[in-house]
Short mmCIF file of C-alpha atoms and ligand atoms in Angstrom, two decimals:
data_model
loop_
_atom_site.label_atom_id
_atom_site.label_comp_id
_atom_site.label_asym_id
_atom_site.label_seq_id
_atom_site.Cartn_x
_atom_site.Cartn_y
_atom_site.Cartn_z
CA ARG H 1 -57.60 -4.26 68.71
CA ARG H 2 -57.62 -3.62 72.81
CA LEU H 3 -54.41 -4.90 73.80
CA ASP H 4 -54.18 -5.41 77.27
CA SER H 5 -51.12 -2.84 78.73
CA ARG H 6 -49.16 -5.38 80.40
CA SER H 7 -48.68 -8.35 78.20
CA GLY H 8 -49.78 -6.59 74.79
CA ALA H 9 -52.26 -9.77 74.39
CA PRO H 10 -55.71 -8.80 73.05
CA SER H 11 -57.82 -8.08 76.63
CA GLY H 12 -60.80 -10.21 77.59
CA LEU H 13 -59.23 -13.56 77.01
CA LEU H 14 -60.19 -16.63 78.94
CA SER H 15 -57.31 -17.93 80.67
CA VAL H 16 -58.63 -20.64 83.40
CA ILE H 17 -58.21 -24.07 81.81
CA GLN H 18 -59.15 -27.89 83.12
CA THR H 19 -57.33 -30.00 80.81
CA ALA H 20 -53.86 -30.68 81.63
CA ILE H 21 -51.30 -29.64 79.34
CA SER H 22 -48.61 -32.59 78.75
CA THR H 23 -45.16 -32.42 77.98
CA GLU H 24 -44.74 -35.77 77.02
CA PRO H 25 -44.29 -36.17 73.46
CA VAL H 26 -47.58 -36.15 71.66
CA GLU H 27 -46.05 -38.70 69.15
CA SER H 28 -45.51 -41.06 71.83
CA VAL H 29 -49.10 -41.49 72.39
CA TYR H 30 -50.31 -40.85 68.88
CA ASP H 31 -49.41 -41.90 65.16
CA MET H 32 -49.64 -38.74 63.13
CA THR H 33 -51.19 -39.99 59.77
CA GLY H 34 -51.46 -36.89 57.46
CA GLU H 35 -52.57 -33.40 57.42
CA LEU H 36 -56.48 -32.23 57.49
CA GLY H 37 -55.98 -28.86 57.02
CA ARG H 38 -53.69 -25.75 57.83
CA GLY H 39 -54.55 -21.85 58.66
CA LYS H 40 -52.15 -19.08 59.37
CA PHE H 41 -51.12 -20.49 62.75
CA ALA H 42 -52.08 -23.67 62.83
CA VAL H 43 -51.70 -27.01 61.06
CA VAL H 44 -54.04 -30.07 61.95
CA LYS H 45 -53.42 -33.66 61.56
CA ARG H 46 -55.03 -36.54 61.59
CA CYS H 47 -53.71 -38.96 64.32
CA VAL H 48 -54.60 -42.41 65.73
CA ASP H 49 -54.41 -42.95 69.60
CA LYS H 50 -51.72 -46.01 69.66
CA ALA H 51 -53.35 -47.67 72.75
CA THR H 52 -56.77 -47.93 71.49
CA GLY H 53 -56.63 -47.16 67.86
CA LYS H 54 -59.16 -44.33 68.12
CA VAL H 55 -58.78 -41.25 65.42
CA PHE H 56 -58.54 -37.57 66.47
CA ALA H 57 -57.36 -34.64 64.96
CA ALA H 58 -54.47 -33.00 66.58
CA LYS H 59 -54.37 -29.03 66.03
CA PHE H 60 -50.97 -27.81 66.15
CA LEU H 61 -50.73 -23.94 67.32
CA ARG H 62 -47.71 -21.84 67.09
CA LYS H 63 -47.16 -20.46 70.65
CA ARG H 64 -44.87 -17.52 68.83
CA ARG H 65 -46.93 -15.41 65.98
CA ARG H 66 -45.26 -12.13 64.33
CA GLY H 67 -42.77 -12.38 67.11
CA ARG H 68 -45.15 -12.39 69.36
CA ASP H 69 -45.48 -14.63 72.51
CA CYS H 70 -49.27 -15.98 72.02
CA ARG H 71 -49.42 -18.88 74.56
CA ALA H 72 -52.59 -16.64 76.08
CA GLU H 73 -54.40 -16.81 72.59
CA VAL H 74 -54.31 -20.87 72.71
CA ILE H 75 -55.13 -21.43 76.54
CA HIS H 76 -57.94 -18.63 75.53
CA GLU H 77 -59.30 -21.15 72.52
CA MET H 78 -58.62 -23.96 74.93
CA ALA H 79 -61.17 -22.54 77.46
CA VAL H 80 -63.89 -21.63 75.24
CA LEU H 81 -63.75 -25.40 73.77
CA GLU H 82 -64.03 -26.72 77.39
CA MET H 83 -66.86 -23.97 78.13
CA ALA H 84 -68.63 -25.43 74.91
CA ARG H 85 -67.93 -28.95 76.29
CA SER H 86 -71.56 -29.99 76.66
CA ASN H 87 -72.70 -28.62 73.11
CA PRO H 88 -73.12 -31.41 70.71
CA ARG H 89 -72.62 -29.04 67.54
CA VAL H 90 -69.30 -28.34 68.97
CA VAL H 91 -65.89 -30.36 68.48
CA ASN H 92 -64.43 -32.19 71.64
CA LEU H 93 -61.35 -31.37 73.15
CA HIS H 94 -59.47 -34.35 74.24
CA ALA H 95 -56.29 -33.66 75.41
CA ALA H 96 -53.70 -30.96 75.11
CA TYR H 97 -49.87 -31.12 74.94
CA GLU H 98 -46.67 -28.81 74.51
CA THR H 99 -43.64 -28.13 72.91
CA ASP H 100 -41.53 -25.71 72.69
CA HIS H 101 -43.01 -24.21 69.43
CA ASP H 102 -46.62 -25.48 69.60
CA ILE H 103 -49.61 -26.43 71.68
CA ILE H 104 -51.16 -29.37 70.31
CA LEU H 105 -54.74 -29.67 70.88
CA VAL H 106 -55.97 -33.10 70.29
CA LEU H 107 -59.54 -32.83 69.15
CA GLU H 108 -62.66 -35.42 68.41
CA TYR H 109 -62.07 -36.13 64.72
CA ALA H 110 -64.60 -34.98 62.26
CA ALA H 111 -64.31 -37.55 59.25
CA GLY H 112 -66.48 -35.77 56.56
CA GLY H 113 -64.45 -32.76 56.05
CA GLU H 114 -65.33 -28.95 55.55
CA ILE H 115 -68.96 -28.10 54.38
CA PHE H 116 -66.85 -25.95 52.28
CA ASP H 117 -66.30 -28.65 49.82
CA HIS H 118 -70.12 -28.73 49.42
CA CYS H 119 -70.04 -25.05 48.64
CA VAL H 120 -67.35 -25.18 45.61
CA SER H 121 -68.42 -28.64 44.31
CA ASP H 122 -70.32 -29.16 41.03
CA GLU H 123 -72.49 -31.47 42.96
CA MET H 124 -74.46 -29.15 45.37
CA LEU H 125 -76.22 -30.54 48.56
CA ALA H 126 -79.97 -31.42 48.12
CA GLU H 127 -81.67 -28.91 49.87
CA VAL H 128 -83.18 -30.95 52.15
CA GLN H 129 -79.55 -31.74 53.46
CA ILE H 130 -78.71 -28.25 53.61
CA THR H 131 -81.40 -27.28 55.72
CA ARG H 132 -80.73 -29.87 58.05
CA LEU H 133 -77.12 -28.53 58.33
CA ILE H 134 -77.81 -25.04 59.16
CA ARG H 135 -80.71 -26.26 61.21
CA GLN H 136 -77.47 -28.20 63.56
CA THR H 137 -75.49 -25.23 62.87
CA LEU H 138 -78.13 -22.99 64.17
CA GLU H 139 -78.37 -25.32 67.13
CA GLY H 140 -74.68 -25.13 67.96
CA VAL H 141 -74.80 -21.32 67.80
CA HIS H 142 -77.95 -20.79 69.97
CA GLN H 143 -76.29 -22.83 72.76
CA LEU H 144 -73.02 -21.04 72.54
CA HIS H 145 -74.76 -17.76 72.63
CA GLN H 146 -76.88 -19.05 75.42
CA ASN H 147 -73.25 -19.63 77.26
CA ASN H 148 -72.52 -15.77 76.06
CA LEU H 149 -69.90 -17.18 73.72
CA VAL H 150 -69.67 -15.78 70.50
CA HIS H 151 -67.63 -17.42 67.59
CA LEU H 152 -66.86 -14.49 65.20
CA ASP H 153 -64.86 -16.90 62.51
CA LEU H 154 -67.97 -19.24 61.43
CA LYS H 155 -67.30 -19.81 57.78
CA PRO H 156 -68.09 -23.03 55.54
CA GLN H 157 -64.10 -23.98 56.38
CA ASN H 158 -64.92 -24.09 60.11
CA ILE H 159 -68.26 -25.92 60.05
CA LEU H 160 -67.20 -29.85 59.29
CA LEU H 161 -69.12 -33.17 58.98
CA THR H 162 -68.91 -36.08 61.45
CA SER H 163 -69.37 -38.44 58.17
CA LEU H 164 -68.87 -37.32 54.08
CA SER H 165 -71.58 -39.68 52.43
CA PRO H 166 -73.95 -39.48 53.21
CA PRO H 167 -73.35 -36.34 54.92
CA GLY H 168 -73.61 -36.51 58.75
CA ASP H 169 -73.94 -34.01 61.43
CA ILE H 170 -71.99 -30.79 61.54
CA LYS H 171 -69.24 -30.02 64.20
CA ILE H 172 -68.05 -26.49 64.98
CA VAL H 173 -64.54 -26.01 64.65
CA ASP H 174 -61.81 -22.93 65.12
CA PHE H 175 -62.50 -21.02 67.79
CA GLY H 176 -59.38 -19.30 67.90
CA LEU H 177 -61.72 -15.88 67.31
CA ALA H 178 -64.36 -16.75 69.69
CA ARG H 179 -65.15 -14.47 72.64
CA ARG H 180 -66.89 -14.43 75.97
CA LEU H 181 -69.38 -11.52 76.13
CA GLY H 182 -70.01 -9.12 78.88
CA ALA H 183 -66.76 -10.09 80.03
CA GLY H 184 -66.12 -6.49 80.84
CA GLY H 185 -66.07 -3.87 78.31
CA GLU H 186 -67.34 -3.70 74.93
CA LEU H 187 -66.16 -6.13 72.10
CA ARG H 188 -64.84 -4.67 68.82
CA GLU H 189 -62.79 -5.26 65.85
CA ILE H 190 -61.77 -8.85 65.79
CA LEU H 191 -61.52 -9.36 62.03
CA GLY H 192 -62.24 -12.45 60.94
CA THR H 193 -62.43 -13.33 57.10
CA PRO H 194 -63.43 -10.77 54.82
CA GLU H 195 -65.72 -12.44 52.97
CA TYR H 196 -67.35 -13.69 55.81
CA VAL H 197 -67.10 -11.02 57.99
CA ALA H 198 -70.10 -8.49 59.28
CA PRO H 199 -70.60 -4.90 58.40
CA GLU H 200 -70.37 -3.83 62.06
CA ILE H 201 -67.33 -5.55 62.39
CA LEU H 202 -65.79 -3.23 59.52
CA ASN H 203 -67.22 0.03 61.00
CA TYR H 204 -65.89 -0.81 64.25
CA GLU H 205 -69.28 -1.18 66.31
CA PRO H 206 -69.79 -3.37 69.25
CA ILE H 207 -70.18 -6.81 68.64
CA THR H 208 -72.87 -9.21 69.69
CA THR H 209 -74.43 -12.70 69.19
CA ALA H 210 -75.86 -11.22 65.69
CA THR H 211 -72.58 -11.05 64.14
CA ASP H 212 -72.52 -14.86 64.08
CA LEU H 213 -76.08 -15.10 62.62
CA TRP H 214 -74.67 -12.91 59.63
CA SER H 215 -72.11 -15.73 58.98
CA VAL H 216 -75.07 -18.42 58.77
CA GLY H 217 -76.75 -16.37 56.27
CA VAL H 218 -73.70 -16.07 54.29
CA ILE H 219 -72.77 -19.76 54.81
CA SER H 220 -76.44 -20.70 53.55
CA TYR H 221 -75.96 -18.35 50.61
CA MET H 222 -72.74 -20.16 50.09
CA LEU H 223 -74.54 -24.01 50.17
CA VAL H 224 -77.62 -23.17 48.36
CA THR H 225 -75.77 -21.19 45.15
CA GLY H 226 -72.53 -22.35 45.72
CA GLU H 227 -70.91 -18.32 45.61
CA SER H 228 -69.73 -16.25 47.81
CA PRO H 229 -72.16 -13.46 48.27
CA PHE H 230 -69.82 -10.92 49.29
CA ALA H 231 -66.41 -11.96 47.21
CA GLY H 232 -65.12 -8.95 45.09
CA ASP H 233 -61.91 -9.05 43.02
CA ASP H 234 -59.75 -7.96 46.01
CA LYS H 235 -60.12 -7.42 49.48
CA GLN H 236 -61.62 -3.63 48.87
CA GLU H 237 -64.05 -4.71 46.83
CA THR H 238 -65.37 -7.39 49.08
CA TYR H 239 -65.38 -4.77 51.95
CA LEU H 240 -67.57 -2.70 49.99
CA ASN H 241 -70.07 -5.38 49.16
CA VAL H 242 -70.23 -6.26 52.71
CA SER H 243 -70.94 -2.67 54.06
CA GLN H 244 -73.58 -1.92 51.11
CA VAL H 245 -75.02 -5.49 51.77
CA ASN H 246 -74.60 -5.92 48.16
CA VAL H 247 -76.00 -9.33 47.42
CA ASP H 248 -77.23 -11.12 44.50
CA TYR H 249 -80.27 -12.85 45.00
CA SER H 250 -81.28 -13.10 41.09
CA ARG H 251 -83.05 -15.81 39.52
CA GLU H 252 -79.75 -16.99 37.92
CA ALA H 253 -77.75 -17.44 41.04
CA PHE H 254 -80.84 -19.13 42.87
CA SER H 255 -82.35 -21.11 39.80
CA ARG H 256 -83.12 -23.98 41.73
CA VAL H 257 -83.37 -22.49 45.41
CA SER H 258 -86.78 -22.48 47.09
CA GLU H 259 -88.57 -18.86 47.61
CA LEU H 260 -88.39 -19.64 51.27
CA ALA H 261 -84.45 -20.11 51.12
CA VAL H 262 -84.29 -16.56 49.60
CA ASP H 263 -86.47 -15.16 52.51
CA PHE H 264 -84.58 -17.16 55.07
CA ILE H 265 -81.12 -15.44 53.79
CA ARG H 266 -82.56 -12.13 53.20
CA THR H 267 -83.64 -11.68 57.08
CA LEU H 268 -80.36 -12.65 58.18
CA LEU H 269 -78.00 -10.56 55.57
CA VAL H 270 -79.19 -6.99 56.95
CA LYS H 271 -76.78 -4.24 57.82
CA THR H 272 -78.10 -3.21 61.31
CA PRO H 273 -77.35 -6.45 63.78
CA GLU H 274 -80.34 -5.61 65.56
CA ASP H 275 -82.65 -6.46 62.74
CA ARG H 276 -81.40 -9.91 62.49
CA PRO H 277 -83.27 -12.50 64.04
CA SER H 278 -81.87 -14.64 67.11
CA ALA H 279 -80.58 -18.39 66.44
CA ALA H 280 -83.43 -19.41 68.27
CA GLU H 281 -85.66 -17.23 66.12
CA CYS H 282 -84.15 -18.90 62.97
CA LEU H 283 -85.00 -22.03 63.81
CA SER H 284 -88.39 -21.44 63.54
CA HIS H 285 -88.42 -20.40 60.20
CA PRO H 286 -90.28 -22.44 57.60
CA TRP H 287 -87.40 -22.92 55.38
CA LEU H 288 -85.52 -24.84 57.94
CA TRP H 289 -88.84 -27.41 58.25
CA GLN H 290 -89.97 -27.36 54.15
CA GLN H 291 -88.94 -31.37 53.79
CA PHE H 292 -92.14 -32.23 55.11
CA CYS H 293 -93.72 -30.41 52.15
CA LEU H 294 -91.14 -32.28 49.55
CA SER H 295 -91.17 -35.78 50.90
CA PRO H 296 -90.98 -37.91 48.18
CA GLU H 297 -93.11 -40.39 50.04
CA PRO H 298 -96.40 -41.32 48.02
CA PRO H 299 -99.60 -38.74 49.60
CA SER H 300 -101.19 -41.78 51.21
CA SER H 301 -98.23 -42.33 53.28
CA ARG H 302 -97.54 -38.78 54.22
CA PRO H 303 -99.13 -38.11 57.60
CA VAL H 304 -100.22 -34.88 59.17
CA ARG H 305 -96.86 -33.36 58.79
CA GLU H 306 -97.87 -31.29 56.03
CA ARG H 307 -98.28 -28.07 58.56
CA SER H 308 -95.92 -25.01 58.34
CA CYS H 309 -95.13 -24.69 54.69
CA GLY H 310 -97.13 -21.85 54.25
CA THR H 311 -97.11 -20.60 58.05
CA LYS H 312 -94.55 -17.99 58.38
CA TRP H 313 -92.06 -18.24 61.18
CA ALA H 314 -94.26 -21.18 62.67
CA ALA H 315 -92.74 -22.45 65.76
CA PRO H 316 -91.29 -25.66 65.06
CA THR H 317 -92.11 -29.14 67.02
CA GLU H 318 -89.99 -31.90 66.59
CA ASP H 319 -87.80 -32.94 63.67
CA PRO H 320 -88.31 -36.73 62.78
CA GLU H 321 -85.08 -36.51 60.84
CA ASP H 322 -82.90 -35.93 63.61
CA LYS H 323 -83.30 -38.74 66.26
CA GLU H 324 -81.34 -36.86 69.01
P1 ADP B 401 -57.35 -22.46 61.74
O1 ADP B 401 -57.35 -21.83 63.12
O2 ADP B 401 -55.92 -22.35 61.21
O3 ADP B 401 -58.24 -22.00 60.79
P2 ADP B 401 -59.02 -24.81 62.09
O4 ADP B 401 -59.23 -25.42 63.78
O5 ADP B 401 -59.88 -24.14 61.30
O6 ADP B 401 -57.61 -24.11 61.98
O7 ADP B 401 -58.69 -26.05 61.22
C1 ADP B 401 -57.95 -25.62 59.93
C2 ADP B 401 -58.60 -27.11 59.22
O8 ADP B 401 -58.05 -28.35 59.82
C3 ADP B 401 -59.90 -26.81 59.09
O9 ADP B 401 -60.68 -26.05 58.32
C4 ADP B 401 -60.47 -28.50 58.40
O10 ADP B 401 -60.30 -28.32 57.64
C5 ADP B 401 -59.49 -29.41 59.37
N1 ADP B 401 -59.65 -29.63 60.80
C6 ADP B 401 -59.85 -28.97 61.95
N2 ADP B 401 -60.34 -29.53 63.47
C7 ADP B 401 -60.55 -31.26 62.60
C8 ADP B 401 -61.16 -31.86 63.16
N3 ADP B 401 -61.65 -31.81 64.71
N4 ADP B 401 -61.44 -32.82 62.47
C9 ADP B 401 -61.31 -32.93 61.23
N5 ADP B 401 -60.66 -31.87 60.49
C10 ADP B 401 -60.31 -30.88 61.28
MG1 MG B 402 -60.32 -22.10 60.69
#
């Protein structure tokens, strides 16, 4: 990865933040009430504001990683969250604290957990629910891309739900690998997780917004089949599967999945980034609007909504399910 010659940090990081970083102990303001998740350099804990009783998620990010000062990376993550503040599909940054070891981001709490849990569970989500979640993910991604932000680590572990049952709305988290495009210089080689990483990243080719759309394809595949499309027995095999776009669309994997879902996923999981549709284009794919066709209502009470099912890429009008 490109390094800044002076600090040794990856270049292209945002460094301007609005949120004040308090050195007051975070435990004096919040009760920590258990672990929500953890990654390589972060632990996320559920916490309750002592004054208001409001629940948040506190992400403890280590400032030193592999013996290197990574405070700039954490500041960058904060700056990206701030840039996405008006995006309703992105988790909100509420406050920040700092200790000797960590910077702690106090985030809006997503009580429904990861959509990953719906990819591995015996009970799959209904396709109408899946299409709603994918629509919301695309809305979030579209707005990020409009602000020249790319997430670069979209995967089922980083898409959360506001409530579990019934599944609520999605919130995108984890902007640790996110980057601002066009901020001088080409963006190459920021490695995400092998299973979810797009071929252009493996090939050290320039990264664009299309990289996130690949990930939306992987997430969609996982939600409808319960399987990870490229996961091999080891990293090497996974990389090979990704770079060859070796995807199983067999009847077996897609036994209970609509043709339109397969078509949607096929348009995203293509090797050449330029050949993938944009988030906005994806949003008009008929799969995402086919709940009107599958409506369980009796035909008599089903009004003029039966449009678009047979029409390829018909522009969506409005979604009566999403009252936003
Ligand atoms: P990392 O960079 O270590 O992957 P994430 O930001 O992805 O950190 O957080 C790790 C996990 O913690 C997530 O996958 C999720 O399960 C949980 N988590 C993160 N943010 C929240 C939140 N705002 N509300 C609820 N759970 C969260
Ligand atoms: Mg994560």
